[in-house]
PDB file of C-alpha atoms in Angstrom:
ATOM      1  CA  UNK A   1     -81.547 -36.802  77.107  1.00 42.00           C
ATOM      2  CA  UNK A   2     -78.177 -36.135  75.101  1.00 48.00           C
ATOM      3  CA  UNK A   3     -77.138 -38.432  72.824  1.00 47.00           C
ATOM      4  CA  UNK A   4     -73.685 -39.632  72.714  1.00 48.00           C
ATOM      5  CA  UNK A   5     -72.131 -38.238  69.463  1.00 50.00           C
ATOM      6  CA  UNK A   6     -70.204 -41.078  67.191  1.00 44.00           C
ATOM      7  CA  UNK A   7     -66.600 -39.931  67.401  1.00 48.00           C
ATOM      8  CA  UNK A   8     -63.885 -42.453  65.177  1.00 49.00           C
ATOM      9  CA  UNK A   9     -59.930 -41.708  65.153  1.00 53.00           C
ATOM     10  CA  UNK A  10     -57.624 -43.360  63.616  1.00 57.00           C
ATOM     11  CA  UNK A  11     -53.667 -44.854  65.650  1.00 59.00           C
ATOM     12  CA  UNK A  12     -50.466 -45.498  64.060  1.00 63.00           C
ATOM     13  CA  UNK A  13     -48.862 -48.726  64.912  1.00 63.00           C
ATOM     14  CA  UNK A  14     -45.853 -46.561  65.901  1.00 68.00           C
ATOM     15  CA  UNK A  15     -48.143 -44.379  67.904  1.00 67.00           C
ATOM     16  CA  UNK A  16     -49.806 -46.747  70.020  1.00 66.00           C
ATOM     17  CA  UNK A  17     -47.136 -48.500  70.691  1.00 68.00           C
ATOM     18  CA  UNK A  18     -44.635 -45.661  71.757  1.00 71.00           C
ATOM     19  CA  UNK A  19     -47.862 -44.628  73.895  1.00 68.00           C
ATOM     20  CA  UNK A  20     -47.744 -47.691  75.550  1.00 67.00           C
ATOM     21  CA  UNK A  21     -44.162 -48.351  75.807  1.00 70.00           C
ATOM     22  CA  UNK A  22     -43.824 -44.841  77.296  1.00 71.00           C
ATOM     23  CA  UNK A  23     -42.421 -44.092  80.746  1.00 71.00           C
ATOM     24  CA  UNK A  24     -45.905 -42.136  81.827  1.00 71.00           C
ATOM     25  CA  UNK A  25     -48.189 -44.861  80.518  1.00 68.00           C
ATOM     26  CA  UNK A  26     -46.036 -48.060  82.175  1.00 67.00           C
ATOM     27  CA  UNK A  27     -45.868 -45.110  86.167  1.00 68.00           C
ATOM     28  CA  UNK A  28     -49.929 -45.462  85.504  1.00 67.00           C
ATOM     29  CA  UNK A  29     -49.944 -49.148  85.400  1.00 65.00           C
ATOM     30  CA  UNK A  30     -47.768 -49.710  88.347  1.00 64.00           C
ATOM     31  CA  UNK A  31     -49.871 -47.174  90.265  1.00 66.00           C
ATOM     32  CA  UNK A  32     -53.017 -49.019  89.203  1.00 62.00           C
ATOM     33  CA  UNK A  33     -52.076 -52.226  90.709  1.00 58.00           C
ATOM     34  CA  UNK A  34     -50.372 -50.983  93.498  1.00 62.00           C
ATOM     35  CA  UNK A  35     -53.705 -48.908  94.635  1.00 60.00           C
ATOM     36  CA  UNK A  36     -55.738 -51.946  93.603  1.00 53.00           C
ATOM     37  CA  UNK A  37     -53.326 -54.288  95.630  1.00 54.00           C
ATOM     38  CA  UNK A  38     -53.639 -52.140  98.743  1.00 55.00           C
ATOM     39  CA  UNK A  39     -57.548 -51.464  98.576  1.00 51.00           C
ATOM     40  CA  UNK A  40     -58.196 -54.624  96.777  1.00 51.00           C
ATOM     41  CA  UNK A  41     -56.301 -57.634  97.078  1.00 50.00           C
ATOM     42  CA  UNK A  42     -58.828 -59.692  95.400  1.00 54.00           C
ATOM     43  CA  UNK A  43     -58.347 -57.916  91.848  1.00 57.00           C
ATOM     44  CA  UNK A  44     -55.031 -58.420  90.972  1.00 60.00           C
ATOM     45  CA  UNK A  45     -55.088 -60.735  88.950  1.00 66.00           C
ATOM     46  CA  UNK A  46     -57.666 -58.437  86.524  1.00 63.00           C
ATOM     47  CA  UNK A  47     -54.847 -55.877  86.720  1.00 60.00           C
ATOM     48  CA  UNK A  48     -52.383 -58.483  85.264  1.00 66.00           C
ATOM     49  CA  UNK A  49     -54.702 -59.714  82.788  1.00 66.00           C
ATOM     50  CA  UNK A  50     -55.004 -55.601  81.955  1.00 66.00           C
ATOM     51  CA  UNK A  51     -51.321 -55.553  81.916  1.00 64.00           C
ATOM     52  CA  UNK A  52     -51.023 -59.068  80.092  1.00 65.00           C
ATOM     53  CA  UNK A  53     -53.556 -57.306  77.114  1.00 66.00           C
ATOM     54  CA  UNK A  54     -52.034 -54.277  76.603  1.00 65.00           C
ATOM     55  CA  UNK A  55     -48.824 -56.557  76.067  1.00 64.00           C
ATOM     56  CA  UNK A  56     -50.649 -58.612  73.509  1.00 63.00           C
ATOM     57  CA  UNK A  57     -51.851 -55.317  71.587  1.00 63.00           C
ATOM     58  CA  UNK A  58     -48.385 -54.132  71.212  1.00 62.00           C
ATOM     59  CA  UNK A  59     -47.617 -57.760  69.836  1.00 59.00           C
ATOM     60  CA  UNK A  60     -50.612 -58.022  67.819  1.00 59.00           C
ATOM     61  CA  UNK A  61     -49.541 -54.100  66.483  1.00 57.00           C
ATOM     62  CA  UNK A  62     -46.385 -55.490  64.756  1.00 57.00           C
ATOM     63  CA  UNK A  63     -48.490 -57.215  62.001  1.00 56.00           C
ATOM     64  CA  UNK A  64     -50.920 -54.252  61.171  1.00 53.00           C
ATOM     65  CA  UNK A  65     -50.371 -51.161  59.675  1.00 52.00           C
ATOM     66  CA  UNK A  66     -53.485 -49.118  61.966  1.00 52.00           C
ATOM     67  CA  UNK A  67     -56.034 -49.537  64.345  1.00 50.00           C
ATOM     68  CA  UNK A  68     -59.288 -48.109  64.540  1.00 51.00           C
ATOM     69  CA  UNK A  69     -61.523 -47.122  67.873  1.00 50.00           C
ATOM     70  CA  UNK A  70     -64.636 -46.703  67.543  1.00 51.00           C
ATOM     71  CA  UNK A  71     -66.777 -44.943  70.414  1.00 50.00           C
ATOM     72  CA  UNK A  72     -70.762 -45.696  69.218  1.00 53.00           C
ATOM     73  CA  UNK A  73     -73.476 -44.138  71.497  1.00 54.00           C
ATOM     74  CA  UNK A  74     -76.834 -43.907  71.221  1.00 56.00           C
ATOM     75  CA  UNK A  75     -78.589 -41.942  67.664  1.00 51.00           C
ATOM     76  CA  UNK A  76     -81.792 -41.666  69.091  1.00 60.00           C
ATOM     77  CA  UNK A  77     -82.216 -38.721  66.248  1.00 63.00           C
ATOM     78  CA  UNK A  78     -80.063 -40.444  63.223  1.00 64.00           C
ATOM     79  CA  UNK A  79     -80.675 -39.481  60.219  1.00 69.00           C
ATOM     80  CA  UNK A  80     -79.346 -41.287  56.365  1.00 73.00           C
ATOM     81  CA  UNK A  81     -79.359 -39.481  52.751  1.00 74.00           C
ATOM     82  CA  UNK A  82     -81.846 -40.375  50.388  1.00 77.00           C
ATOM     83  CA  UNK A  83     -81.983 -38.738  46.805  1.00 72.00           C
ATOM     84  CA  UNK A  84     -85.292 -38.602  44.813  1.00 71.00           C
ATOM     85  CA  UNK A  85     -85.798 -36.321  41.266  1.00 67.00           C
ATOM     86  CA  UNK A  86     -83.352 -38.232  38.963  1.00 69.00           C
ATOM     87  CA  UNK A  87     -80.787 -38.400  42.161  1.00 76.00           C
ATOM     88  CA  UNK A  88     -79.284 -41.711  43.882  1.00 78.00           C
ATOM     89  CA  UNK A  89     -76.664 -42.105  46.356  1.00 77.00           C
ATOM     90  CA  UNK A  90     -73.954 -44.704  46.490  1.00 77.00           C
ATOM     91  CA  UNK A  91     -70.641 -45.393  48.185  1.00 78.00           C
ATOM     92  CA  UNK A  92     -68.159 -42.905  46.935  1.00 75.00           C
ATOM     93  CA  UNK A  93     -64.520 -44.039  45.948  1.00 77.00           C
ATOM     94  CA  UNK A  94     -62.757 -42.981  48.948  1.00 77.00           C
ATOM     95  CA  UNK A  95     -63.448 -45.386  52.134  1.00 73.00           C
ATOM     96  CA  UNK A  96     -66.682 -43.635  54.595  1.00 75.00           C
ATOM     97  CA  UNK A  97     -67.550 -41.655  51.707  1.00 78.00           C
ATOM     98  CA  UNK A  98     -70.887 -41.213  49.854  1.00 77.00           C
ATOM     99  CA  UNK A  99     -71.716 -39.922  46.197  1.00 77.00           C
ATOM    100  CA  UNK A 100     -74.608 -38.335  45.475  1.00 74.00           C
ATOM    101  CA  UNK A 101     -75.025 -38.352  41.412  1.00 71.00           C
ATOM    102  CA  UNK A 102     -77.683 -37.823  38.696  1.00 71.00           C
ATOM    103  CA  UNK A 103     -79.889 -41.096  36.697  1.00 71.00           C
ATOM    104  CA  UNK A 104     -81.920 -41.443  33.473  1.00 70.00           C
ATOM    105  CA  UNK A 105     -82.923 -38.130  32.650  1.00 68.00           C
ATOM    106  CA  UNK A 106     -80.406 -35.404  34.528  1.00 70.00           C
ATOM    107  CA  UNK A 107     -77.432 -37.589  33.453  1.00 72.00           C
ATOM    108  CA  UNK A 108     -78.491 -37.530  29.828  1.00 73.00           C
ATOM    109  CA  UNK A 109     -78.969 -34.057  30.387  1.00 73.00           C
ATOM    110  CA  UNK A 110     -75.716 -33.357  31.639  1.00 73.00           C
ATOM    111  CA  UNK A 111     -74.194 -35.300  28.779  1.00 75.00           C
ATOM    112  CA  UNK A 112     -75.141 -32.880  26.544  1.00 76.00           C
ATOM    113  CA  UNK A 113     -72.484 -31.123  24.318  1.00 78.00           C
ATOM    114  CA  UNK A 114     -74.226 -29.767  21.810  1.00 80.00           C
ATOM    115  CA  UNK A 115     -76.199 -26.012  21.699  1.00 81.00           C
ATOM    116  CA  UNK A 116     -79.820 -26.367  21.625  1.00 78.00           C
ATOM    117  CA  UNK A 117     -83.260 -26.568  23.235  1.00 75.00           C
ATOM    118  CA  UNK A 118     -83.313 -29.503  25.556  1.00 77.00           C
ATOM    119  CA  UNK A 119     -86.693 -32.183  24.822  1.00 77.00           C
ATOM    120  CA  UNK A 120     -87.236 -35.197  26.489  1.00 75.00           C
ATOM    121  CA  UNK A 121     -87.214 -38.421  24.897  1.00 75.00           C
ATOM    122  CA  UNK A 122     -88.458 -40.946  27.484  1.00 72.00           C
ATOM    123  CA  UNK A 123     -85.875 -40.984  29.929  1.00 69.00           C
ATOM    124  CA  UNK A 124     -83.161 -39.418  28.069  1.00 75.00           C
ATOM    125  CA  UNK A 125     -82.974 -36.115  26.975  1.00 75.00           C
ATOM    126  CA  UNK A 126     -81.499 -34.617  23.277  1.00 72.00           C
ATOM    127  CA  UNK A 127     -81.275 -30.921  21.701  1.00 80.00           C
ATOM    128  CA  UNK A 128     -83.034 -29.602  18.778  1.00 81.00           C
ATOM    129  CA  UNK A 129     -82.609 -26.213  16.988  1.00 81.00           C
ATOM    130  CA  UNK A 130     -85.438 -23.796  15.268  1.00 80.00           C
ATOM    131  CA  UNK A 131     -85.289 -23.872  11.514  1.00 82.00           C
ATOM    132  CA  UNK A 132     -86.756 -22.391   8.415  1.00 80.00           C
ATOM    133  CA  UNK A 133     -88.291 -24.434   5.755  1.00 79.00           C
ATOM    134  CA  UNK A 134     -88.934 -21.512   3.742  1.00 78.00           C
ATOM    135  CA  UNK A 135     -85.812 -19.597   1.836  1.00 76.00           C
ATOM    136  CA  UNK A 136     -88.225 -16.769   2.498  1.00 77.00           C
ATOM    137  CA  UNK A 137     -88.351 -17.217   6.286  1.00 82.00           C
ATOM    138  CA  UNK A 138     -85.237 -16.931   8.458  1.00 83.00           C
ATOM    139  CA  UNK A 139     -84.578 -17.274  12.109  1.00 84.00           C
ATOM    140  CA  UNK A 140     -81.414 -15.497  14.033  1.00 85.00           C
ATOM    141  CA  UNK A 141     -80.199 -17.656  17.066  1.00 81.00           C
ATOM    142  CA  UNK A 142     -82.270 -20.113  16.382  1.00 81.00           C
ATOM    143  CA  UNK A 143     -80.636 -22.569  18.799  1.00 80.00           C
ATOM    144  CA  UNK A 144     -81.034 -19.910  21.952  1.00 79.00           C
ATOM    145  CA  UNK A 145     -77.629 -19.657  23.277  1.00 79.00           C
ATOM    146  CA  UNK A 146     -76.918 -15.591  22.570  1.00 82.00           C
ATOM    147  CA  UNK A 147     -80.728 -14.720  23.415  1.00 81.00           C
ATOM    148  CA  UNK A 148     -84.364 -14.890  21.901  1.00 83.00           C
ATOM    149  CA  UNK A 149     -84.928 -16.700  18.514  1.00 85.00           C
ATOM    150  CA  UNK A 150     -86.101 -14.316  15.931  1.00 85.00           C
ATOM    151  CA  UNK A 151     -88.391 -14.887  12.722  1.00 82.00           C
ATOM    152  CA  UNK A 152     -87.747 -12.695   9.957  1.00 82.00           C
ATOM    153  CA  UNK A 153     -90.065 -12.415   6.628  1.00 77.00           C
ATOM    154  CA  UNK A 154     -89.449 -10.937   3.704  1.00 75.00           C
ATOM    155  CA  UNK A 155     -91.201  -8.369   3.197  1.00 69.00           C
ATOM    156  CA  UNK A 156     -92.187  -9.091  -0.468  1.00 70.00           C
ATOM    157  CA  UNK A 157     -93.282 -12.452   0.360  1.00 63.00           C
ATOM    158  CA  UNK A 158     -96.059 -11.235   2.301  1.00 63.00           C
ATOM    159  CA  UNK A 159     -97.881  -9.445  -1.268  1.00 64.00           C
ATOM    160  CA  UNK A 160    -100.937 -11.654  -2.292  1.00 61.00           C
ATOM    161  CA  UNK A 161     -98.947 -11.398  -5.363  1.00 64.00           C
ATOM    162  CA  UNK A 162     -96.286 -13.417  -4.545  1.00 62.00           C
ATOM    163  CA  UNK A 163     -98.227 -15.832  -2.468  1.00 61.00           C
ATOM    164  CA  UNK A 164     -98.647 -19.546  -3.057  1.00 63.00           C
ATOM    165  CA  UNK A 165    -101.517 -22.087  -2.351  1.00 61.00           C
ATOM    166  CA  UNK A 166    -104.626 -21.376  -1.078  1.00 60.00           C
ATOM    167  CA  UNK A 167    -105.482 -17.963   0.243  1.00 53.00           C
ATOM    168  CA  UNK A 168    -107.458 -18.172   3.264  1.00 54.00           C
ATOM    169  CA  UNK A 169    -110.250 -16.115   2.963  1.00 52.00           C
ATOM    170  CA  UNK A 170    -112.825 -17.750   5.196  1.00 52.00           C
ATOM    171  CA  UNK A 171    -112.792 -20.038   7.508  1.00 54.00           C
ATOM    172  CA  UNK A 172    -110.879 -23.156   6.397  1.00 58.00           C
ATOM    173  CA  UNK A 173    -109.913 -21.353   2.768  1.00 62.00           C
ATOM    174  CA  UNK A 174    -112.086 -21.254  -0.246  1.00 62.00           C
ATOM    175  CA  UNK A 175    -108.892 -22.245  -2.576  1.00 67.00           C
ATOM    176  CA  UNK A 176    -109.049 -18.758  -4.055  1.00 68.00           C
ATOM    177  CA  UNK A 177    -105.722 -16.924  -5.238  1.00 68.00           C
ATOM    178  CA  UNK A 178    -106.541 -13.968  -6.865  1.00 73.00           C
ATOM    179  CA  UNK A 179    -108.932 -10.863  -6.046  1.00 72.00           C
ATOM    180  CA  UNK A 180    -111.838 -11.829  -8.812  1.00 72.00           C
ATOM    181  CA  UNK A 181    -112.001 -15.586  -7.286  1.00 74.00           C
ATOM    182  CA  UNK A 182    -112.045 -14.289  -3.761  1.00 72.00           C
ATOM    183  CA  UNK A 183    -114.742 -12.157  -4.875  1.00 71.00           C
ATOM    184  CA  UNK A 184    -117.288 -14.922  -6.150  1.00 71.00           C
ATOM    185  CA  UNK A 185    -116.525 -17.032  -3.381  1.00 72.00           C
ATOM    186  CA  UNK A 186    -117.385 -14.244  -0.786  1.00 71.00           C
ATOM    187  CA  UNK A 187    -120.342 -13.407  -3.242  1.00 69.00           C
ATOM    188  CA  UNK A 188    -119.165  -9.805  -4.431  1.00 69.00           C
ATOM    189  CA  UNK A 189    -118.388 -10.845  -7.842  1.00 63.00           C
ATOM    190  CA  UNK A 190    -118.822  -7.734 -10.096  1.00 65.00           C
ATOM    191  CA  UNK A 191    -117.602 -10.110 -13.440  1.00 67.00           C
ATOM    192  CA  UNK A 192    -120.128 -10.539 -15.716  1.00 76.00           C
ATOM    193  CA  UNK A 193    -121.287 -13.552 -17.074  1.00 82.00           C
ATOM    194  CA  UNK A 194    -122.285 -14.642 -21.111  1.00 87.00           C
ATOM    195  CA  UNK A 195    -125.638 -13.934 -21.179  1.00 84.00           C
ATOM    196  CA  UNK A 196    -126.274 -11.186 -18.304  1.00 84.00           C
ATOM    197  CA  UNK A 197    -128.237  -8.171 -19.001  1.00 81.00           C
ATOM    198  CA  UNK A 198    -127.040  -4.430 -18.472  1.00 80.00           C
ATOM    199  CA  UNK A 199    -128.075  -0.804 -18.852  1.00 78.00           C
ATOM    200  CA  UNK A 200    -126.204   1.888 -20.135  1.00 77.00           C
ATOM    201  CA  UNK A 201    -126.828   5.197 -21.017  1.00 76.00           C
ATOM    202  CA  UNK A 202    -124.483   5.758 -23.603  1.00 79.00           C
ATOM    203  CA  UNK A 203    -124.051   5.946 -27.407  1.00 79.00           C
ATOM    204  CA  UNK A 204    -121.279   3.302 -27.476  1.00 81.00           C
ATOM    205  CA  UNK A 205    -120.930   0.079 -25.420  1.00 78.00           C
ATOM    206  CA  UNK A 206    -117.740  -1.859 -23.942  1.00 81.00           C
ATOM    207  CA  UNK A 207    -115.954  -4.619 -25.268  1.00 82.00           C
ATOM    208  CA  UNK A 208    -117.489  -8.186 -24.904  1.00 83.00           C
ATOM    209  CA  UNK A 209    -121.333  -6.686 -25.116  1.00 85.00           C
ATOM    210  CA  UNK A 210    -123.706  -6.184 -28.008  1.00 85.00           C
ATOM    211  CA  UNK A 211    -126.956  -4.502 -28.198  1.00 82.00           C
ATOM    212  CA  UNK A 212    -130.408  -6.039 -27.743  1.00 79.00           C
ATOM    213  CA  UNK A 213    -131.301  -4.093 -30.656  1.00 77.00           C
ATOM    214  CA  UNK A 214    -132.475  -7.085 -32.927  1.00 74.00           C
ATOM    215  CA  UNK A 215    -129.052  -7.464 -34.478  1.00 88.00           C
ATOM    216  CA  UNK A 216    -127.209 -10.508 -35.559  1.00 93.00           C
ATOM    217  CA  UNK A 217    -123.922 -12.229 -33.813  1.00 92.00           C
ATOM    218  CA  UNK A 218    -121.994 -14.939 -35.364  1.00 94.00           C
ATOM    219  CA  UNK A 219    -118.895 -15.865 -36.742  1.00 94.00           C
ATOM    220  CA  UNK A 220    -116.381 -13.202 -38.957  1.00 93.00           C
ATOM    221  CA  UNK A 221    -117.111 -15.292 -42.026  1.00 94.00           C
ATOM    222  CA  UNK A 222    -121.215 -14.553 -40.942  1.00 93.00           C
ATOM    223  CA  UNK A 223    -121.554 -11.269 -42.022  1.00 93.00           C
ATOM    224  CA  UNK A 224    -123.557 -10.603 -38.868  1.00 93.00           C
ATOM    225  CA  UNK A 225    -123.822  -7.266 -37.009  1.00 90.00           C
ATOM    226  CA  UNK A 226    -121.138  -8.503 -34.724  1.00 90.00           C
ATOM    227  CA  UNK A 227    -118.966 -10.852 -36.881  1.00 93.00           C
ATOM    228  CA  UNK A 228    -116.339 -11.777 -34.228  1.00 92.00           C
ATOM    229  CA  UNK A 229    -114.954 -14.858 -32.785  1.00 92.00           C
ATOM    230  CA  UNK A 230    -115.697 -13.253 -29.252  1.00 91.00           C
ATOM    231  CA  UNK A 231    -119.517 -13.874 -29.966  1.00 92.00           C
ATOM    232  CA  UNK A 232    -119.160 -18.084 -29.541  1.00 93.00           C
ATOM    233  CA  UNK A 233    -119.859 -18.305 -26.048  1.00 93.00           C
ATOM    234  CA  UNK A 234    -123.490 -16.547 -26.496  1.00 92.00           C
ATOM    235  CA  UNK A 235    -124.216 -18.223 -29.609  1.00 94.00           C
ATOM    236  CA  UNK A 236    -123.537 -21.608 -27.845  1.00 94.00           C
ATOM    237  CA  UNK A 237    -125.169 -20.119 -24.869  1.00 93.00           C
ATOM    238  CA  UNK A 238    -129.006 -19.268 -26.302  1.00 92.00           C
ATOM    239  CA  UNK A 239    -128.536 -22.135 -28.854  1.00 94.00           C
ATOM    240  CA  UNK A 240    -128.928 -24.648 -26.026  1.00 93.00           C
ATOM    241  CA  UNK A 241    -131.516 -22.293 -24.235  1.00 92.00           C
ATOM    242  CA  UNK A 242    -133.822 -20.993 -26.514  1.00 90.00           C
ATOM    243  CA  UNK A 243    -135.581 -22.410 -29.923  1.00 90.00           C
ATOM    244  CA  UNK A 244    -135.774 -20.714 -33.451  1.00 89.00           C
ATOM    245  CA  UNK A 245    -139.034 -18.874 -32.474  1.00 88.00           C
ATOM    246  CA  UNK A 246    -137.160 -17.072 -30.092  1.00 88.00           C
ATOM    247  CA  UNK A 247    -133.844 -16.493 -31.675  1.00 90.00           C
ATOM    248  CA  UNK A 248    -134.118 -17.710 -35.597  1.00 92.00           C
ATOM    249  CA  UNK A 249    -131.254 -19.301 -37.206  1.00 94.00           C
ATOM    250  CA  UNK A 250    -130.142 -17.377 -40.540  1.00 92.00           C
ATOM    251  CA  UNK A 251    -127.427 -18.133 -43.097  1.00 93.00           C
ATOM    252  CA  UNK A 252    -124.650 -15.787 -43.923  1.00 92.00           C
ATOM    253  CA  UNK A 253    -126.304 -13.731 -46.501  1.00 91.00           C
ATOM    254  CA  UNK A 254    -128.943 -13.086 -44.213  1.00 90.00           C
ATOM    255  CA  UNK A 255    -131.705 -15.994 -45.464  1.00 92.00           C
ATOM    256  CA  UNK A 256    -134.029 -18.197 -42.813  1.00 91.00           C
ATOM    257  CA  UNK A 257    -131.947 -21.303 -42.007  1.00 92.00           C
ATOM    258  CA  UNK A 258    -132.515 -24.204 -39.518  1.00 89.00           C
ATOM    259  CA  UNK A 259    -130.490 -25.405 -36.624  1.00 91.00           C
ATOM    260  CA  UNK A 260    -128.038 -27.937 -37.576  1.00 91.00           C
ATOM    261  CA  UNK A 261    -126.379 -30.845 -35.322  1.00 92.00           C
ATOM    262  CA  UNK A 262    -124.938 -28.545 -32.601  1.00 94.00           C
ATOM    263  CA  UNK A 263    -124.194 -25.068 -31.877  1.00 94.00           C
ATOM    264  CA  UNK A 264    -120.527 -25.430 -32.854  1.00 94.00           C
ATOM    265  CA  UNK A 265    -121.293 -26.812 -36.199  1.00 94.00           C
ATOM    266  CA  UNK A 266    -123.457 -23.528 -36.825  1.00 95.00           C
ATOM    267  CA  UNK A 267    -120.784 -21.241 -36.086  1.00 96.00           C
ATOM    268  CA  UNK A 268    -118.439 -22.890 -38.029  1.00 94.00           C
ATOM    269  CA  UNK A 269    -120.368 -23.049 -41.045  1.00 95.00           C
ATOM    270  CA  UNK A 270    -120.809 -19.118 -40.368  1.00 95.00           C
ATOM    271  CA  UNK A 271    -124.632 -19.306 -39.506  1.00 95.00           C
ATOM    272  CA  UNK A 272    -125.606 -16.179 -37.517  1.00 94.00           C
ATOM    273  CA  UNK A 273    -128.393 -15.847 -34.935  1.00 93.00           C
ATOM    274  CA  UNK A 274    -130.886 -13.075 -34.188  1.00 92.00           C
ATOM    275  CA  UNK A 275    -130.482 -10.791 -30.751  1.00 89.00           C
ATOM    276  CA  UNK A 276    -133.746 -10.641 -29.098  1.00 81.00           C
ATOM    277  CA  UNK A 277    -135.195  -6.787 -28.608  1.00 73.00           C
ATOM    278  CA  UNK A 278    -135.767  -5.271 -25.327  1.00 67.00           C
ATOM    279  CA  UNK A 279    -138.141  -2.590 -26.890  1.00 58.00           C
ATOM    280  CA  UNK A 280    -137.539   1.053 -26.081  1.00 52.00           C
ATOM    281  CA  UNK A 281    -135.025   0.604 -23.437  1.00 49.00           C
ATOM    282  CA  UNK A 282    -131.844  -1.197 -25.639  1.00 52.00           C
ATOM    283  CA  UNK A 283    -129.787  -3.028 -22.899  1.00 56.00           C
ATOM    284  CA  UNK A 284    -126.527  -4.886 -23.001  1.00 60.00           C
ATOM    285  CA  UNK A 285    -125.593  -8.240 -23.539  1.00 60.00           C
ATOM    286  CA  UNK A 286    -122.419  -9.925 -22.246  1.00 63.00           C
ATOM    287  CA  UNK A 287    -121.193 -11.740 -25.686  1.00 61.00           C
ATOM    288  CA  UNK A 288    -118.631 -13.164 -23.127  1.00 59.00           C
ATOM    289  CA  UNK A 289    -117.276 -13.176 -19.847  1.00 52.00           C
ATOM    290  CA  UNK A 290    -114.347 -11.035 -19.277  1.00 43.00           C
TER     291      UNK A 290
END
């Protein structure tokens, strides 16, 4: 079945009245109650009181500015606005009007003035922009309005030279920064240490080695085969390790001496120690690590 569609207009004062006042409206009356007076006597007196009303709404018309009629049938399929998603509705401003407007989130949104990436903040919403904390790093559009942010490194800033911190060269870093700590901590070190052992097949030897040719290291003031300052760390070194069996003490001019009350205080007083002899093949010493 059909449903009788709401249908609301609004009347003048002037126009109802010069509707009922009119010559055509006032023929239809008389008609009325002279067809109802011929067929049925008995309702006359509703067509006065029809006549009477229509009298008192022209009265009752001079003290109001408009009347409304409203014809109301049955909305067996009605249907009302709701608004979910940050949405209400609400009356609007103008009379039968309704507003459908953003809440919490969209309307902070839409406040927005400023250029930027939009995060949420509980239930309001604020912009933020990309930056660099580096002078070395920098980012083009970083807010997003003309297109893609872009990093940009310099390209010298990426040498290990130029680096800072720890240089991750395992998992989690090992705190190494330059090539010959990276090296021990991967376990490739190729620097010698005081008091490693090496073959060479040469007359001469490189700097920071003597031969284990029963010589003599020890201070410059020592007289010893190799009278440097360099030769400290392996005097210290087999002074702590070894006794004077192994490598004997000696004075400066050469005489048997004794150890004295550390390894430093023999130096000093320009004592000089005997290199042990790795018959018939003369190997190297590291004096000191390089």
């Amino acid at each position: 079945m059909a449903t009788t569609p709401v249908r609301q207009q609004t009347i003048s004062r002037a126009e109802l009245a010069e509707f009922i006042r009119s010559p055509s409206t006032i023929r239809k009356f008389e008609n009325l109650q002279s067809n109802v007076e011929e067929a049925l006597p008995g309702n006359v007196d509703d067509i006065r009181a029809i006549a009477q009303a229509a009298s008192d709404l022209s009265l009752l018309l001079q003290n109001r500015s408009y009347i409304v009629f409203n014809a109301e049938g049955d909305l067996d399929n009605s249907r009302s606005l709701a608004a979910t998603g940050g949405l209400e509705v609400v009356d609007g401003p103008a009379p039968n009007t309704v507003t459908i407007r953003t809440k919490d989130l969209l309307s902070s949104i839409a406040a927005l003035s400023s250029a930027g990436f939009i995060v949420r903040n509980g239930t309001s919403a604020l912009t933020r922009v990309l930056l660099a904390a580096s002078p070395k790093i920098t980012i083009a559009n970083g807010s997003g309005v003309t297109g893609d942010p872009a990093f940009n490194i310099e390209e010298s800033a990426l040498d290990l030279a130029n680096m800072g911190g720890t240089l991750g060269i395992a998992h989690g870093g090992t705190g190494a920064t330059t090539l010959a700590a990276a090296q021990a901590a991967l376990g490739f070190d190729t620097v010698a240490s005081t008091g490693d052992f090496k073959q060479r097949a040469a007359a001469t030897f490189p700097a920071g080695w003597v031969r284990a040719n029963a010589g003599t290291i020890g201070s410059s003031g020592s007289g010893a085969t190799r009278a440097n300052s360099d030769t400290q760390a392996l005097f210290t070194l087999w002074w702590t390790d070894f006794t004077d069996a192994q490598v004997p003490i000696q004075t400066s001019g050469g005489a048997a001496s004794t150890r004295g009350a550390s390894a430093s205080a023999d130096f000093t007083a320009n004592k000089r120690m005997t290199v042990p002899v790795v018959a018939d093949v003369s190997p190297l010493i590291g004096a000191y690590k390089l």
